[in-house]
């Protein structure tokens, strides 16, 4: 029997395979004339009520908390030295500094219990994965909250809190409008056929993804059954990524805009292939264009 991989992890593998499926230069395969392949929805006359883009303070707080928590943003607890349950500790483990959340059980229950009886500055010998380590507690930390205004201002690069709230409010409204236009356009546009280059990429990605799944499942059918999706849904999920990119390109063509090599280079790094970079560059341009297309009714 082949070893199982969690369904969630498999989905990440699928997505990763999809996004890295373009073996050709992305600019080369996106040179087709969109009008030949897509009947594009006329998004120029869209209107929404003012309430549609209303953003509350609770919404802003949620945005801040989400963005702050997406990276390691912790504040030192300086009013006590004794370790408590659920603390975030900065540890020195044999010379390597790392943050560790008590209760995560990453290093085992015995390790957590030893920390719970310790204080900042304490050194202890501990076993982690059956190996002996010297551990020193360097500090106690907590997550940043929306009440930590000085930290939040520094994080976003603002000096005035009201200016920051205004910026986040406008950005959130633009995000609502962008998603609204994209959804309407995707729902009401028609892809008449696929360019040959895109068709080739879809087939390659389907094949590569099936090979990846078969490393962990006896067949794609078995994976689909365990994931409680149909084979058609599985295939459509992959095809959708290319459909979305085709819609993005069609809108940019309609606006007589294109992704320049300089813009593309902003999204290319060692961990991102050209397909992902091209998609992100398209989306960035559309975020600047599409919100301005919608009329806001008072």
Short mmCIF file of C-alpha atoms in Angstrom, two decimals:
data_model
loop_
_atom_site.label_atom_id
_atom_site.label_comp_id
_atom_site.label_asym_id
_atom_site.label_seq_id
_atom_site.Cartn_x
_atom_site.Cartn_y
_atom_site.Cartn_z
CA UNK A 1 0.00 0.00 0.00
CA UNK A 2 1.32 3.43 -0.91
CA UNK A 3 1.83 5.93 1.90
CA UNK A 4 -0.91 8.52 2.33
CA UNK A 5 -0.43 12.25 2.15
CA UNK A 6 -2.95 14.57 3.77
CA UNK A 7 -5.60 15.90 1.41
CA UNK A 8 -4.69 19.45 2.32
CA UNK A 9 -1.05 18.88 1.44
CA UNK A 10 -2.02 17.17 -1.80
CA UNK A 11 -4.03 20.25 -2.75
CA UNK A 12 -0.94 22.39 -2.24
CA UNK A 13 1.00 20.03 -4.47
CA UNK A 14 -1.70 20.34 -7.13
CA UNK A 15 -1.66 24.12 -6.92
CA UNK A 16 2.12 24.17 -7.04
CA UNK A 17 2.11 21.88 -10.05
CA UNK A 18 -0.46 24.05 -11.79
CA UNK A 19 1.46 27.24 -11.22
CA UNK A 20 4.73 25.75 -12.38
CA UNK A 21 3.20 23.99 -15.36
CA UNK A 22 4.36 26.47 -18.00
CA UNK A 23 7.58 25.09 -19.39
CA UNK A 24 7.77 27.71 -22.14
CA UNK A 25 8.52 31.39 -21.68
CA UNK A 26 5.27 32.88 -20.33
CA UNK A 27 5.52 36.01 -22.44
CA UNK A 28 5.75 33.81 -25.54
CA UNK A 29 2.58 31.83 -24.79
CA UNK A 30 0.61 34.97 -23.94
CA UNK A 31 1.11 36.69 -27.31
CA UNK A 32 -2.25 35.58 -28.80
CA UNK A 33 -5.05 38.02 -29.67
CA UNK A 34 -7.62 37.77 -26.85
CA UNK A 35 -10.52 38.89 -29.08
CA UNK A 36 -10.14 35.73 -31.15
CA UNK A 37 -10.64 33.49 -28.13
CA UNK A 38 -12.77 35.39 -25.61
CA UNK A 39 -16.06 37.29 -25.73
CA UNK A 40 -15.26 39.72 -22.96
CA UNK A 41 -17.97 41.08 -20.67
CA UNK A 42 -18.41 44.87 -20.84
CA UNK A 43 -17.38 45.87 -17.33
CA UNK A 44 -17.36 49.61 -18.07
CA UNK A 45 -20.93 50.24 -16.92
CA UNK A 46 -20.91 48.56 -13.53
CA UNK A 47 -22.50 50.40 -10.60
CA UNK A 48 -22.70 49.67 -6.87
CA UNK A 49 -24.33 51.37 -3.92
CA UNK A 50 -22.13 53.22 -1.47
CA UNK A 51 -22.98 50.68 1.24
CA UNK A 52 -21.43 47.96 -0.93
CA UNK A 53 -17.94 49.27 -0.23
CA UNK A 54 -18.52 50.36 3.36
CA UNK A 55 -15.67 49.20 5.60
CA UNK A 56 -16.17 49.13 9.37
CA UNK A 57 -13.56 49.60 12.09
CA UNK A 58 -13.97 45.90 12.89
CA UNK A 59 -13.06 45.14 9.26
CA UNK A 60 -9.96 47.33 9.55
CA UNK A 61 -8.97 45.61 12.80
CA UNK A 62 -9.34 42.21 11.12
CA UNK A 63 -7.14 43.36 8.23
CA UNK A 64 -4.44 44.58 10.62
CA UNK A 65 -4.53 41.39 12.70
CA UNK A 66 -4.38 39.19 9.60
CA UNK A 67 -1.46 41.05 8.06
CA UNK A 68 0.46 41.35 11.32
CA UNK A 69 0.04 37.63 12.05
CA UNK A 70 1.22 36.61 8.57
CA UNK A 71 4.82 37.08 9.70
CA UNK A 72 6.66 36.86 13.01
CA UNK A 73 5.53 40.01 14.78
CA UNK A 74 5.84 39.65 18.52
CA UNK A 75 6.10 42.09 21.43
CA UNK A 76 8.23 41.38 24.48
CA UNK A 77 6.40 40.84 27.76
CA UNK A 78 8.41 42.91 30.25
CA UNK A 79 6.19 42.87 33.35
CA UNK A 80 7.03 39.31 34.43
CA UNK A 81 9.79 36.72 34.16
CA UNK A 82 7.91 33.49 34.93
CA UNK A 83 6.80 31.38 31.97
CA UNK A 84 3.07 30.71 31.52
CA UNK A 85 0.97 28.46 29.32
CA UNK A 86 0.61 29.68 25.70
CA UNK A 87 3.56 32.09 26.01
CA UNK A 88 5.77 32.66 23.00
CA UNK A 89 9.37 32.18 24.09
CA UNK A 90 12.56 33.26 22.42
CA UNK A 91 14.94 30.37 23.00
CA UNK A 92 18.60 29.83 22.36
CA UNK A 93 18.92 26.16 21.41
CA UNK A 94 22.59 25.22 21.12
CA UNK A 95 23.41 28.66 19.73
CA UNK A 96 20.40 29.00 17.42
CA UNK A 97 17.73 31.54 18.37
CA UNK A 98 14.13 30.59 17.63
CA UNK A 99 10.62 31.47 18.77
CA UNK A 100 8.66 28.66 20.38
CA UNK A 101 4.98 28.68 21.36
CA UNK A 102 4.22 26.79 24.54
CA UNK A 103 1.42 24.32 23.97
CA UNK A 104 2.36 23.66 20.37
CA UNK A 105 3.95 20.41 21.59
CA UNK A 106 6.53 20.63 18.75
CA UNK A 107 9.26 19.43 21.11
CA UNK A 108 7.10 17.20 23.26
CA UNK A 109 5.04 17.50 26.43
CA UNK A 110 8.02 16.92 28.74
CA UNK A 111 9.90 19.83 27.16
CA UNK A 112 6.89 22.13 27.58
CA UNK A 113 6.47 21.12 31.23
CA UNK A 114 10.10 21.98 31.97
CA UNK A 115 9.67 25.40 30.43
CA UNK A 116 6.52 26.04 32.47
CA UNK A 117 8.54 25.81 35.68
CA UNK A 118 11.26 28.15 34.40
CA UNK A 119 11.98 31.88 34.17
CA UNK A 120 13.63 34.14 31.63
CA UNK A 121 17.40 33.77 31.78
CA UNK A 122 17.21 30.16 32.95
CA UNK A 123 19.34 27.55 31.24
CA UNK A 124 18.38 23.89 31.07
CA UNK A 125 19.38 20.67 29.44
CA UNK A 126 16.60 19.15 27.37
CA UNK A 127 15.99 16.29 25.01
CA UNK A 128 14.47 17.15 21.63
CA UNK A 129 13.90 14.30 19.18
CA UNK A 130 16.04 12.05 21.38
CA UNK A 131 19.00 14.45 21.22
CA UNK A 132 20.45 16.49 24.10
CA UNK A 133 20.41 20.27 23.79
CA UNK A 134 21.32 23.24 25.95
CA UNK A 135 18.36 25.63 26.05
CA UNK A 136 18.31 29.18 27.41
CA UNK A 137 15.13 31.25 27.75
CA UNK A 138 15.98 34.67 26.31
CA UNK A 139 12.57 36.31 26.64
CA UNK A 140 8.80 36.04 26.83
CA UNK A 141 6.77 37.44 23.96
CA UNK A 142 3.15 37.80 22.84
CA UNK A 143 1.34 38.41 19.57
CA UNK A 144 0.81 41.97 18.40
CA UNK A 145 -2.77 43.19 18.78
CA UNK A 146 -4.68 46.10 17.27
CA UNK A 147 -4.12 47.98 20.52
CA UNK A 148 -0.35 48.11 19.95
CA UNK A 149 -0.61 51.30 17.89
CA UNK A 150 3.06 52.31 17.99
CA UNK A 151 4.12 48.92 16.70
CA UNK A 152 1.41 48.94 14.01
CA UNK A 153 2.34 52.43 12.82
CA UNK A 154 5.97 51.36 12.48
CA UNK A 155 4.93 48.16 10.68
CA UNK A 156 2.98 50.08 8.02
CA UNK A 157 5.39 53.03 7.88
CA UNK A 158 2.95 55.67 9.14
CA UNK A 159 3.27 58.30 11.85
CA UNK A 160 -0.41 59.23 12.17
CA UNK A 161 -2.95 56.54 13.09
CA UNK A 162 -5.87 58.25 11.33
CA UNK A 163 -3.87 58.43 8.12
CA UNK A 164 -3.15 54.72 8.40
CA UNK A 165 -6.85 53.92 8.91
CA UNK A 166 -7.73 56.07 5.88
CA UNK A 167 -5.15 54.20 3.77
CA UNK A 168 -6.39 50.77 4.88
CA UNK A 169 -10.00 51.81 4.32
CA UNK A 170 -9.31 52.95 0.77
CA UNK A 171 -7.27 49.85 0.03
CA UNK A 172 -10.06 47.62 1.35
CA UNK A 173 -12.64 49.43 -0.78
CA UNK A 174 -10.47 49.00 -3.87
CA UNK A 175 -10.12 45.30 -3.05
CA UNK A 176 -13.91 44.94 -2.82
CA UNK A 177 -14.36 46.69 -6.17
CA UNK A 178 -11.58 44.71 -7.83
CA UNK A 179 -13.07 41.39 -6.72
CA UNK A 180 -16.53 42.53 -7.79
CA UNK A 181 -15.42 43.44 -11.31
CA UNK A 182 -13.32 40.30 -11.72
CA UNK A 183 -16.18 38.07 -10.57
CA UNK A 184 -18.69 39.75 -12.88
CA UNK A 185 -16.27 39.57 -15.79
CA UNK A 186 -15.42 35.92 -15.24
CA UNK A 187 -19.09 34.96 -14.87
CA UNK A 188 -20.23 36.81 -17.98
CA UNK A 189 -17.31 36.34 -20.36
CA UNK A 190 -17.12 33.39 -22.74
CA UNK A 191 -13.94 31.55 -23.61
CA UNK A 192 -14.71 30.32 -27.12
CA UNK A 193 -11.60 28.17 -27.37
CA UNK A 194 -8.07 27.95 -26.05
CA UNK A 195 -4.99 29.13 -27.93
CA UNK A 196 -2.86 26.19 -28.94
CA UNK A 197 -0.11 27.20 -26.52
CA UNK A 198 -2.50 27.34 -23.54
CA UNK A 199 -4.11 24.04 -24.55
CA UNK A 200 -0.67 22.44 -24.52
CA UNK A 201 0.06 23.85 -21.07
CA UNK A 202 -3.24 22.58 -19.67
CA UNK A 203 -2.52 19.06 -20.89
CA UNK A 204 1.01 19.19 -19.48
CA UNK A 205 -0.17 20.43 -16.09
CA UNK A 206 -2.89 17.77 -15.88
CA UNK A 207 -0.33 15.09 -16.69
CA UNK A 208 2.26 16.42 -14.23
CA UNK A 209 -0.32 16.74 -11.46
CA UNK A 210 -1.59 13.19 -11.99
CA UNK A 211 1.99 11.90 -11.77
CA UNK A 212 2.47 13.78 -8.51
CA UNK A 213 -0.73 12.36 -7.02
CA UNK A 214 0.27 8.82 -7.97
CA UNK A 215 3.27 9.11 -5.68
CA UNK A 216 0.82 8.96 -2.77
CA UNK A 217 -2.31 7.28 -4.19
CA UNK A 218 -2.80 4.27 -6.40
CA UNK A 219 -4.74 6.38 -8.91
CA UNK A 220 -6.26 9.81 -9.48
CA UNK A 221 -9.69 8.19 -9.08
CA UNK A 222 -8.74 7.03 -5.59
CA UNK A 223 -7.53 10.54 -4.72
CA UNK A 224 -10.77 12.08 -6.01
CA UNK A 225 -12.87 9.60 -4.05
CA UNK A 226 -11.01 10.31 -0.82
CA UNK A 227 -11.18 14.06 -1.48
CA UNK A 228 -14.92 13.74 -2.21
CA UNK A 229 -14.63 15.45 -5.59
CA UNK A 230 -15.39 14.17 -9.08
CA UNK A 231 -12.71 13.61 -11.70
CA UNK A 232 -14.35 16.40 -13.68
CA UNK A 233 -14.07 18.82 -10.74
CA UNK A 234 -10.42 17.85 -10.33
CA UNK A 235 -9.67 18.61 -13.97
CA UNK A 236 -11.77 21.78 -14.01
CA UNK A 237 -9.90 23.06 -10.97
CA UNK A 238 -6.67 22.98 -12.93
CA UNK A 239 -8.17 24.39 -16.12
CA UNK A 240 -9.70 27.28 -14.15
CA UNK A 241 -6.25 28.71 -13.40
CA UNK A 242 -5.61 29.13 -17.12
CA UNK A 243 -9.09 30.50 -17.72
CA UNK A 244 -8.50 33.13 -15.07
CA UNK A 245 -5.20 34.15 -16.60
CA UNK A 246 -6.85 34.40 -20.03
CA UNK A 247 -9.52 36.72 -18.57
CA UNK A 248 -6.82 38.86 -16.96
CA UNK A 249 -4.99 39.15 -20.25
CA UNK A 250 -8.22 39.93 -22.14
CA UNK A 251 -8.97 42.83 -19.78
CA UNK A 252 -5.44 44.19 -20.13
CA UNK A 253 -5.68 43.88 -23.92
CA UNK A 254 -9.00 45.70 -23.81
CA UNK A 255 -7.37 48.48 -21.79
CA UNK A 256 -4.42 48.51 -24.21
CA UNK A 257 -2.09 47.60 -21.37
CA UNK A 258 0.58 44.92 -21.13
CA UNK A 259 2.98 43.57 -18.59
CA UNK A 260 6.44 44.96 -19.24
CA UNK A 261 9.62 42.97 -18.60
CA UNK A 262 10.45 45.46 -15.83
CA UNK A 263 7.09 44.84 -14.11
CA UNK A 264 7.48 41.11 -14.49
CA UNK A 265 10.93 41.22 -12.92
CA UNK A 266 9.43 42.65 -9.70
CA UNK A 267 7.63 39.35 -9.11
CA UNK A 268 10.37 36.93 -10.15
CA UNK A 269 12.60 35.43 -7.49
CA UNK A 270 14.20 32.11 -6.69
CA UNK A 271 10.93 30.69 -5.33
CA UNK A 272 8.57 32.03 -8.03
CA UNK A 273 8.52 30.85 -11.61
CA UNK A 274 7.59 33.06 -14.54
CA UNK A 275 3.98 31.87 -14.76
CA UNK A 276 3.24 32.92 -11.18
CA UNK A 277 5.13 36.17 -11.71
CA UNK A 278 3.15 36.93 -14.86
CA UNK A 279 -0.16 36.22 -13.12
CA UNK A 280 0.78 38.44 -10.15
CA UNK A 281 1.97 41.25 -12.43
CA UNK A 282 -1.32 41.13 -14.38
CA UNK A 283 -3.33 41.18 -11.17
CA UNK A 284 -1.36 44.13 -9.80
CA UNK A 285 -2.11 46.20 -12.91
CA UNK A 286 -5.79 45.27 -12.79
CA UNK A 287 -6.02 46.29 -9.14
CA UNK A 288 -5.01 49.77 -10.25
CA UNK A 289 -7.40 49.88 -13.21
CA UNK A 290 -10.64 48.08 -12.36
CA UNK A 291 -11.78 49.85 -9.15
CA UNK A 292 -11.84 53.12 -11.12
CA UNK A 293 -14.28 51.59 -13.59
CA UNK A 294 -17.12 51.19 -11.10
CA UNK A 295 -19.59 54.01 -10.48
CA UNK A 296 -20.43 54.48 -6.79
CA UNK A 297 -24.07 55.52 -6.26
CA UNK A 298 -24.62 57.71 -3.18
#
